[in-house]
PDB file of C-alpha atoms in Angstrom:
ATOM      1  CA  UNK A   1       6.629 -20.570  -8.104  1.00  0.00           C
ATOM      2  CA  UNK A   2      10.104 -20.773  -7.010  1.00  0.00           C
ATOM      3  CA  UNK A   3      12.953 -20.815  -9.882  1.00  0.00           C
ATOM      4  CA  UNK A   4      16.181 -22.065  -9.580  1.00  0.00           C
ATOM      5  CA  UNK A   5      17.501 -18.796  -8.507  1.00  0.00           C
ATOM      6  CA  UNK A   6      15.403 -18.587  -5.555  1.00  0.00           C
ATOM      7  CA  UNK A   7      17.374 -19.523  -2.153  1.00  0.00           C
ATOM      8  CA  UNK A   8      16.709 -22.552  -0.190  1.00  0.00           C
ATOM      9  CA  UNK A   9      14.084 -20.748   1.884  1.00  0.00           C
ATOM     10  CA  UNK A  10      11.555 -20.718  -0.776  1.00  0.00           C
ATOM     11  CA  UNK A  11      11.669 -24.527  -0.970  1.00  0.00           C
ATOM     12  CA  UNK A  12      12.151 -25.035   3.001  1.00  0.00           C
ATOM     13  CA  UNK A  13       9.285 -23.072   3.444  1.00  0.00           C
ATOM     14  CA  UNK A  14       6.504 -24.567   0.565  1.00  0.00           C
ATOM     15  CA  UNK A  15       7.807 -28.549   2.428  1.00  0.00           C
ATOM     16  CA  UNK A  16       7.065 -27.332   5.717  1.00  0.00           C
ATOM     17  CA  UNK A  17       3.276 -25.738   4.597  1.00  0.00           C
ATOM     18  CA  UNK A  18       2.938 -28.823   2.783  1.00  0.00           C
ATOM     19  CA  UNK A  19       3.360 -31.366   5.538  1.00  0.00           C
ATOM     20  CA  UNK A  20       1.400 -28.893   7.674  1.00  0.00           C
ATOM     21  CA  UNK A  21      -1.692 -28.391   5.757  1.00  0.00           C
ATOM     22  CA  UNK A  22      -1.671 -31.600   3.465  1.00  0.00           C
ATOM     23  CA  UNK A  23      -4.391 -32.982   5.642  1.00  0.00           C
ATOM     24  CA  UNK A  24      -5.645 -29.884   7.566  1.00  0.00           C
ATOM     25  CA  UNK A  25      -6.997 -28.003   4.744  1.00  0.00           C
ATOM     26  CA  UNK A  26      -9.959 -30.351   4.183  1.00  0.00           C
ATOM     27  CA  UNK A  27     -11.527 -28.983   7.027  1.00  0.00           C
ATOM     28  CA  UNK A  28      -9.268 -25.628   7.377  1.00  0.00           C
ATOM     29  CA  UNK A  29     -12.318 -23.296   6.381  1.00  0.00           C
ATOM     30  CA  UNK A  30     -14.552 -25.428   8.633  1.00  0.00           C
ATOM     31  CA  UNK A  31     -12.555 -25.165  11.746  1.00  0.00           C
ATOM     32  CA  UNK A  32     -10.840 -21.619  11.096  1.00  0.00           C
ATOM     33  CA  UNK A  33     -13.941 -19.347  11.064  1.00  0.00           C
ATOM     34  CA  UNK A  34     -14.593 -19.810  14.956  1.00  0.00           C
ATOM     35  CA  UNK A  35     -11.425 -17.683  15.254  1.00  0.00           C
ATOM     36  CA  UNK A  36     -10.620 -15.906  11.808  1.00  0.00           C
ATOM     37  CA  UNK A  37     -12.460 -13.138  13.285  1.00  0.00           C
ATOM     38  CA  UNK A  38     -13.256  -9.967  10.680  1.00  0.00           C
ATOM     39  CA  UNK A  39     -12.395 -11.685   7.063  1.00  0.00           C
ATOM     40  CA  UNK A  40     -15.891 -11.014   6.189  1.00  0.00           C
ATOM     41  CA  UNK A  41     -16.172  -7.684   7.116  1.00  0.00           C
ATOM     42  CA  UNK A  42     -12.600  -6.682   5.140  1.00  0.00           C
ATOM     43  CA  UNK A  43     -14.059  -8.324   2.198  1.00  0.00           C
ATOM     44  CA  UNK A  44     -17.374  -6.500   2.103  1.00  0.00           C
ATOM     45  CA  UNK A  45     -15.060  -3.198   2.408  1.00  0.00           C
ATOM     46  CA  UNK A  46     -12.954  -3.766  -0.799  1.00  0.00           C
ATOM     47  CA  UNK A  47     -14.516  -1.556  -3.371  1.00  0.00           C
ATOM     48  CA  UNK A  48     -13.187  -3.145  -6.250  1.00  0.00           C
ATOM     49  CA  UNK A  49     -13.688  -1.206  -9.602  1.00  0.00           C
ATOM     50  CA  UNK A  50     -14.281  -3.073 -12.918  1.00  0.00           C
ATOM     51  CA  UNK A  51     -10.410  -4.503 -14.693  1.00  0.00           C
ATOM     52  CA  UNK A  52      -9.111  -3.597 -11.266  1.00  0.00           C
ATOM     53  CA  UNK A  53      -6.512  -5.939 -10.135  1.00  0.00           C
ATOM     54  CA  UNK A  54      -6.572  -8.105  -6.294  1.00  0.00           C
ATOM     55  CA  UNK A  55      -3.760  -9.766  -5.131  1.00  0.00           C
ATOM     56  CA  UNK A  56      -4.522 -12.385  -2.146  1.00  0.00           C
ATOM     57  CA  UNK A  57      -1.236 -13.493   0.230  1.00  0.00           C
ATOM     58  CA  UNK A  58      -1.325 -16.732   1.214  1.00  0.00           C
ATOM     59  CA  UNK A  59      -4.542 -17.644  -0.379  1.00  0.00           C
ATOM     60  CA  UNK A  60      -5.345 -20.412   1.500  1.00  0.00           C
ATOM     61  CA  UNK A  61      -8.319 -22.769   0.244  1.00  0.00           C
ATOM     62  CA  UNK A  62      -9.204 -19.340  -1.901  1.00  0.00           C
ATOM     63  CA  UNK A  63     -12.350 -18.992   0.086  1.00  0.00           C
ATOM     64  CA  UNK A  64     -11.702 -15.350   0.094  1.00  0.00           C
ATOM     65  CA  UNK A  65     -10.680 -15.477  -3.359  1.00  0.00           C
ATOM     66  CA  UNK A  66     -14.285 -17.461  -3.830  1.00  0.00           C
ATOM     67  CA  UNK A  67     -15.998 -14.217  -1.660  1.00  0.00           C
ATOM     68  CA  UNK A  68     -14.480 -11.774  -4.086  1.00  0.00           C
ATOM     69  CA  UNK A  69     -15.154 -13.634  -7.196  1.00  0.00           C
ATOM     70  CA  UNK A  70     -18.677 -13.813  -7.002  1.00  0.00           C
ATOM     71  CA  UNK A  71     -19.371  -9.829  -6.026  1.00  0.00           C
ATOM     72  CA  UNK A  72     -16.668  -8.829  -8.542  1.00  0.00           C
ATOM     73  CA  UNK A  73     -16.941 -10.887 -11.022  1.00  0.00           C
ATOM     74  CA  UNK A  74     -15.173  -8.011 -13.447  1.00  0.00           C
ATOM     75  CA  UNK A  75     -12.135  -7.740 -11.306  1.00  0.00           C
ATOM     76  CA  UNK A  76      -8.723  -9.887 -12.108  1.00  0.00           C
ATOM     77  CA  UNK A  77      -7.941 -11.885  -8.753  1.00  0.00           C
ATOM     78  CA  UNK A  78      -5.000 -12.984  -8.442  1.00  0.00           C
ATOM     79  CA  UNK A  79      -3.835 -16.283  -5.370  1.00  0.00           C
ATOM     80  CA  UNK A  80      -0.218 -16.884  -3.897  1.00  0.00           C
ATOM     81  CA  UNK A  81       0.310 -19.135  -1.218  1.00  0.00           C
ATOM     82  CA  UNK A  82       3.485 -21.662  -0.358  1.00  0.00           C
ATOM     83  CA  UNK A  83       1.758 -24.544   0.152  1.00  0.00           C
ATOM     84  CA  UNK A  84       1.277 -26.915  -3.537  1.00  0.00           C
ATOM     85  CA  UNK A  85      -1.393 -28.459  -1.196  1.00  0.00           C
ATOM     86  CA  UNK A  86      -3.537 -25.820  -0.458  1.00  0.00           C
ATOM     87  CA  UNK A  87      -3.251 -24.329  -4.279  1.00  0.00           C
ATOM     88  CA  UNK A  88      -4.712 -27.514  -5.138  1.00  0.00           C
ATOM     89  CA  UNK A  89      -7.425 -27.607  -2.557  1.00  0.00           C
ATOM     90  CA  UNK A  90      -7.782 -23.733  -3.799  1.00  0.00           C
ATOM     91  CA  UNK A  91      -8.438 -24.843  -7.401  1.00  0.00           C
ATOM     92  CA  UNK A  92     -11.014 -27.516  -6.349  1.00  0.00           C
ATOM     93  CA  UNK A  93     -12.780 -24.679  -4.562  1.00  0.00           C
ATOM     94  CA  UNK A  94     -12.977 -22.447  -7.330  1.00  0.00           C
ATOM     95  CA  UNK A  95     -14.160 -25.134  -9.781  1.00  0.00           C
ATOM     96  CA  UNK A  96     -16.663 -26.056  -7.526  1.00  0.00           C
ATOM     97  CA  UNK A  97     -17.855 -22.571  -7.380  1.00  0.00           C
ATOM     98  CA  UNK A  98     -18.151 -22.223 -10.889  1.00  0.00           C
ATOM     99  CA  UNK A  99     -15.349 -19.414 -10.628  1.00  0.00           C
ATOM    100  CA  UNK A 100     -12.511 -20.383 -11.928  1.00  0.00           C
ATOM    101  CA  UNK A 101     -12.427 -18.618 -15.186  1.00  0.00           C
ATOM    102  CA  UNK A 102      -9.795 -16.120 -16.410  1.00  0.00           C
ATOM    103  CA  UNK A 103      -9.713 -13.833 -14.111  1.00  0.00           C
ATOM    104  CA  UNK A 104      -9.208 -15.933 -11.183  1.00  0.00           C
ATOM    105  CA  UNK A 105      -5.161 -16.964 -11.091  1.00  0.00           C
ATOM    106  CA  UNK A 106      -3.193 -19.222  -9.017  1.00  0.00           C
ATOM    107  CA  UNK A 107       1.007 -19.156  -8.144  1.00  0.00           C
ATOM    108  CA  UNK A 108       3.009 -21.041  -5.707  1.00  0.00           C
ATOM    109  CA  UNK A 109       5.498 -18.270  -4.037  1.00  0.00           C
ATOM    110  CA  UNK A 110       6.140 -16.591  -0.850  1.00  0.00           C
ATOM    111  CA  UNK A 111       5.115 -13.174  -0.285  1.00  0.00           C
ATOM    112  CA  UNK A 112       8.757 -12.114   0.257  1.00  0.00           C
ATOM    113  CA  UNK A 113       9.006 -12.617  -3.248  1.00  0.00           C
ATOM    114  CA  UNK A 114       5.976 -12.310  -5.436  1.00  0.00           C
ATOM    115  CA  UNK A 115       6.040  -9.401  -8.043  1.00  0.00           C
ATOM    116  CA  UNK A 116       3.481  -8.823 -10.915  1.00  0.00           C
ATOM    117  CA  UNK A 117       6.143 -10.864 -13.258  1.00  0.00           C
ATOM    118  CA  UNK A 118       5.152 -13.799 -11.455  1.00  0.00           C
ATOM    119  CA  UNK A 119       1.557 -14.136 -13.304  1.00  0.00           C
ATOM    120  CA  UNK A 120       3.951 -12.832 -16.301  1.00  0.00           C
ATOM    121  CA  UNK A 121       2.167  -9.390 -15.707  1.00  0.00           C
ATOM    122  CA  UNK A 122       4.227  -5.980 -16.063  1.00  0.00           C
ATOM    123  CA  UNK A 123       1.359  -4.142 -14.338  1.00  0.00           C
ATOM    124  CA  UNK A 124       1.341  -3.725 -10.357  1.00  0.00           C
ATOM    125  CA  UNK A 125      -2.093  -4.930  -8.498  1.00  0.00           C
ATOM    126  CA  UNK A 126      -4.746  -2.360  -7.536  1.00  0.00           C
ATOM    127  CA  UNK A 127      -5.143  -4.041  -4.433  1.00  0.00           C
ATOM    128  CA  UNK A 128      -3.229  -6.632  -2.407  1.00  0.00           C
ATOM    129  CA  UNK A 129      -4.618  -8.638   0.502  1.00  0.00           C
ATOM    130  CA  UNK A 130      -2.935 -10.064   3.687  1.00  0.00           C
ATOM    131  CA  UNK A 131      -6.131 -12.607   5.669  1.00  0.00           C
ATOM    132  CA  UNK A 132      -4.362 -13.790   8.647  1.00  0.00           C
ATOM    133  CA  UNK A 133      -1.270 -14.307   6.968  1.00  0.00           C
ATOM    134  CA  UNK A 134       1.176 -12.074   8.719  1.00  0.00           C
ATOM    135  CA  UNK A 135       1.104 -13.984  11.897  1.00  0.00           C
ATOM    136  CA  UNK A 136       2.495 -17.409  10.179  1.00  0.00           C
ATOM    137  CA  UNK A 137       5.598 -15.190   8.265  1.00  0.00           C
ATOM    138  CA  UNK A 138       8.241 -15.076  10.281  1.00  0.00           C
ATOM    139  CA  UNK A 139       9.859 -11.896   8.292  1.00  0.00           C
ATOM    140  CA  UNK A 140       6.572 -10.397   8.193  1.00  0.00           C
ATOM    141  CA  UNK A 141       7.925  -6.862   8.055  1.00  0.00           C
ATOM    142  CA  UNK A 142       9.726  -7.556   4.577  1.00  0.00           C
ATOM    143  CA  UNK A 143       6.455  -9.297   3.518  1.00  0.00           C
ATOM    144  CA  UNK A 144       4.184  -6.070   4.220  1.00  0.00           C
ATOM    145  CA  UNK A 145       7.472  -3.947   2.282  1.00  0.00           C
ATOM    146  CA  UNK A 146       7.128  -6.218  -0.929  1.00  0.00           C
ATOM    147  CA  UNK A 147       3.162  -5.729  -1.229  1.00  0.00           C
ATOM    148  CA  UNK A 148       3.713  -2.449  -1.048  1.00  0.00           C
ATOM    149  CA  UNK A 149       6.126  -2.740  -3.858  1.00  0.00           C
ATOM    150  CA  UNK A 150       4.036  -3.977  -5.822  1.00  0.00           C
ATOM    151  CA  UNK A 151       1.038  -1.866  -5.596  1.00  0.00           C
ATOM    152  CA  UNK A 152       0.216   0.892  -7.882  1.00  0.00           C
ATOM    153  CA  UNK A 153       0.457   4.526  -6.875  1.00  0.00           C
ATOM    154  CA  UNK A 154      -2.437   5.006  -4.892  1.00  0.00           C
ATOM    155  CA  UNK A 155      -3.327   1.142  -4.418  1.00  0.00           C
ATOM    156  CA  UNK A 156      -4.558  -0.768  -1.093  1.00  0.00           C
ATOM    157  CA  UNK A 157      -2.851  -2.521   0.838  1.00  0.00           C
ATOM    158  CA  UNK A 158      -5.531  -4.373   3.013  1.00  0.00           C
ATOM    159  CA  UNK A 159      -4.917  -6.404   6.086  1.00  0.00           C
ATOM    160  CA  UNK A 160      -6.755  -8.446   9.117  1.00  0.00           C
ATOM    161  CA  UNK A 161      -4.954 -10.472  11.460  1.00  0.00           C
ATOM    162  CA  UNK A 162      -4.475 -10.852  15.108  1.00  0.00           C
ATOM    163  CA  UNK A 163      -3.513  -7.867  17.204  1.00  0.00           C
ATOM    164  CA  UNK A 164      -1.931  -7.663  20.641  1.00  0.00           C
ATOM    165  CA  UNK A 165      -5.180  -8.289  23.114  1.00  0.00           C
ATOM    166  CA  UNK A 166      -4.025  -5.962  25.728  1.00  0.00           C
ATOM    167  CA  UNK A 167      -7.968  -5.246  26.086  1.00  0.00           C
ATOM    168  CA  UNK A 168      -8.646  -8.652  27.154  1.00  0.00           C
ATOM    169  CA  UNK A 169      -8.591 -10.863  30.068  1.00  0.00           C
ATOM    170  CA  UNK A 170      -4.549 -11.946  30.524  1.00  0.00           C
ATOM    171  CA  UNK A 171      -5.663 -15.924  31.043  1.00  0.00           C
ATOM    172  CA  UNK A 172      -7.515 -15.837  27.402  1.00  0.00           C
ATOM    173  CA  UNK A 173      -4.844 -14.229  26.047  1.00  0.00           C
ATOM    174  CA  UNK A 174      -2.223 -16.947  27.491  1.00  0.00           C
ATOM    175  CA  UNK A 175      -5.163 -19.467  26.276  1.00  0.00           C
ATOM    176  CA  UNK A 176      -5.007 -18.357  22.994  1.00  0.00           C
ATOM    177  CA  UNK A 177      -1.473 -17.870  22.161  1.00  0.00           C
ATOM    178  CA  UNK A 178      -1.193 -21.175  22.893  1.00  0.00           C
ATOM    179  CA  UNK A 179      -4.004 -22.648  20.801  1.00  0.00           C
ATOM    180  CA  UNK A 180      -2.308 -20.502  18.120  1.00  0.00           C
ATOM    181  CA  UNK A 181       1.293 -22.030  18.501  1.00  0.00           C
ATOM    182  CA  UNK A 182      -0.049 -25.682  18.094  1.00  0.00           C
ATOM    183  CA  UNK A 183      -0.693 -24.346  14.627  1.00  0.00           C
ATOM    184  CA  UNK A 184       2.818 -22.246  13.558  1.00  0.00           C
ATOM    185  CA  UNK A 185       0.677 -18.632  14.549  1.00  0.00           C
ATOM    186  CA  UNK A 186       2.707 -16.333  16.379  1.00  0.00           C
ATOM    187  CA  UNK A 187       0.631 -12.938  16.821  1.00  0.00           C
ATOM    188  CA  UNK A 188       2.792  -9.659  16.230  1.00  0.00           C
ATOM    189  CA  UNK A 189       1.717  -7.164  19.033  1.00  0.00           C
ATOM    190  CA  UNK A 190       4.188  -5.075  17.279  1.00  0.00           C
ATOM    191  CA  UNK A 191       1.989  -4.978  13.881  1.00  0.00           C
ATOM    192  CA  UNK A 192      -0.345  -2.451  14.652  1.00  0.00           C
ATOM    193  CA  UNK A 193       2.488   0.197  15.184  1.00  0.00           C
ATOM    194  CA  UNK A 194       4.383  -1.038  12.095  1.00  0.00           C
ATOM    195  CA  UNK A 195       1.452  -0.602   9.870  1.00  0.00           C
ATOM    196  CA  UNK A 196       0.593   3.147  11.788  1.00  0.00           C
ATOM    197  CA  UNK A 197       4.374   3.866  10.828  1.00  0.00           C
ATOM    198  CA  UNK A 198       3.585   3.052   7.025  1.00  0.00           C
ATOM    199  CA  UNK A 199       2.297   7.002   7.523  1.00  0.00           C
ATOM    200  CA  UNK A 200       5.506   8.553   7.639  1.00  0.00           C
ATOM    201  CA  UNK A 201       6.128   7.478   4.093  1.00  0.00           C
ATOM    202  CA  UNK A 202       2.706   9.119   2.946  1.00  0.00           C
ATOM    203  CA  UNK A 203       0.022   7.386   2.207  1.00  0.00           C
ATOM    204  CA  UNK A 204      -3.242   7.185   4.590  1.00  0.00           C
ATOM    205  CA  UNK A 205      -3.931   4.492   6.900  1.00  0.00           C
ATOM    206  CA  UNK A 206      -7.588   3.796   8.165  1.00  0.00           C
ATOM    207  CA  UNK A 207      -7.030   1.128  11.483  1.00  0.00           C
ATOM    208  CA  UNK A 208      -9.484  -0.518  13.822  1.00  0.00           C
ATOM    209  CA  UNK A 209      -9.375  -3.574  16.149  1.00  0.00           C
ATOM    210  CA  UNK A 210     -12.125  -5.975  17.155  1.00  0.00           C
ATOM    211  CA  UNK A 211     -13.329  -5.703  20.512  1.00  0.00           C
ATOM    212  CA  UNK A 212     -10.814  -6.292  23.159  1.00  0.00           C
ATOM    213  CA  UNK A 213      -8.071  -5.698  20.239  1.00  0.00           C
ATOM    214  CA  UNK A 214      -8.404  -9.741  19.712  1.00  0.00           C
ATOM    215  CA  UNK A 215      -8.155  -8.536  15.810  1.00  0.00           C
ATOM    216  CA  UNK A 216      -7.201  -5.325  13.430  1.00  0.00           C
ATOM    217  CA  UNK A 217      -8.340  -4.557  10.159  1.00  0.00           C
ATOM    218  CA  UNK A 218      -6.537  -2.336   8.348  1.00  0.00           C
ATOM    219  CA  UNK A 219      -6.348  -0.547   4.697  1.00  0.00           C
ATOM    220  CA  UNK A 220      -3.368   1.650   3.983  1.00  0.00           C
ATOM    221  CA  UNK A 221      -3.410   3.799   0.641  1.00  0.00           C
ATOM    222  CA  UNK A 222      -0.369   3.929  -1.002  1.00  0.00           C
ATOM    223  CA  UNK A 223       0.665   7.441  -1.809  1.00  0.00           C
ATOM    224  CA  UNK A 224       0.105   8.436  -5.248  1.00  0.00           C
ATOM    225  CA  UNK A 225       2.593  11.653  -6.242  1.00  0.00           C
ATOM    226  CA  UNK A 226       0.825  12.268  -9.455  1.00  0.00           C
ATOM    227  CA  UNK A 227      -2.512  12.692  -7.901  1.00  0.00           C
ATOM    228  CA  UNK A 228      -4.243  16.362  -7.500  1.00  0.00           C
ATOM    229  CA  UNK A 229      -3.998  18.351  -4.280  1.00  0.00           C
ATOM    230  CA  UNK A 230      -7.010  20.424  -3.253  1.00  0.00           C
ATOM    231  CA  UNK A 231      -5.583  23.665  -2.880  1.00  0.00           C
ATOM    232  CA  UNK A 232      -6.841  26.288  -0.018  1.00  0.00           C
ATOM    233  CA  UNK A 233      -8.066  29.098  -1.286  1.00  0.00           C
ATOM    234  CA  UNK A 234      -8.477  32.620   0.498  1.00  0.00           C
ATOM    235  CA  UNK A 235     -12.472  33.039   1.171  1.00  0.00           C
ATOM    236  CA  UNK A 236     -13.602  29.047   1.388  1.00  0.00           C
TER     237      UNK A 236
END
């Protein structure tokens, strides 16, 4: 959704996805999971509560938002993405699926700029979701800032995406960069450390990579000042 006070960016950016996905996404799940390494295993770790709330960045064709919908089917899900294209591939999906029922919702915006008011919500999300998203944002740093601004006190933040490969081989790592370019994917070797620095402003951080640190999955718990602190006590 970009209004008429949004900068040209917003616009610049939702052509540019369009051209590049308008014929790509019909087989975008297809030829994506031979490299997409980990979605499935982030998805099976998001312990979503009944009403709780999931934002997913850059949605895609919603086949995560199809994953979550189906185990959760209490949970308000919630799809961004820049691309009008995919959004309507995204909505096929879901009606396909059977899924697409109230508490599955779709916006066009960027994740610069997405806030609850958006879905005309006043509530922040319980969760929010980056799937391999990070590596096509160019400003990815402000991205990661905004969906932390609009998480609850004590919300997820949960993230997979590329990491920096210094575990394996330097000619695959050369090979794949370059696969990944063809396709507007620049991996951040810097986002590991970025999202280990989300620490110093509280919170807790639970990080691993994939083997040969080809991929990181990552869930950082926004800190929450009105929760209870076990206190030590003499003789425990």
């Amino acid at each position: 959704m970009f209004s008429s006070t949004d900068d040209h960016g917003g616009a610049d950016t939702a052509v540019k996805m369009d051209a590049q996905y308008r014929l790509q996404r019909y087989v975008y799940d297809w030829s994506r999971k031979y490299y997409l390494l980990g979605r499935d295993s982030l998805l099976r770790e998001i312990d979503l509560d009944t009403d709780e709330t999931l934002l997913d960045m850059g949605c895609g064709t919603a086949r995560n938002l199809c994953k979550l919908a189906y185990h959760n089917p209490g949970s308000e899900l919630f799809g961004i993405d820049a691309s009008q294209a995919m959004l309507d591939t995204a909505l096929g999906n879901l009606r396909r699926h059977r899924l697409y029922t109230g508490n599955v919702r779709l916006q066009q915006a960027l994740a610069q700029q997405v806030t609850p008011a958006s879905f005309g919500r006043d509530e922040p999300f319980d969760h929010v979701l980056f799937s391999y998203v990070l590596s096509m944002i160019p400003d990815w740093q402000a991205a990661i800032e905004q969906a932390i601004s609009v998480l609850r006190p004590g919300g997820c933040l949960h993230v997979v995406d590329f990491s920096d490969q210094q575990s394996m081989p330097a000619w695959f790592r050369t090979m794949l960069l370059g696969w990944l370019k063809r396709f507007h994917v620049h991996p951040e070797p810097a986002l590991p450390g970025f999202l280990q620095s989300l620490t110093r402003q509280g919170g807790q951080l639970q990080l691993r990579h994939l083997p040969g640190r080809y991929a990181l999955i990552a869930c950082y718990r926004k800190p929450d000042p009105t929760a209870p602190t076990l206190q030590w006590m003499p003789g425990e």
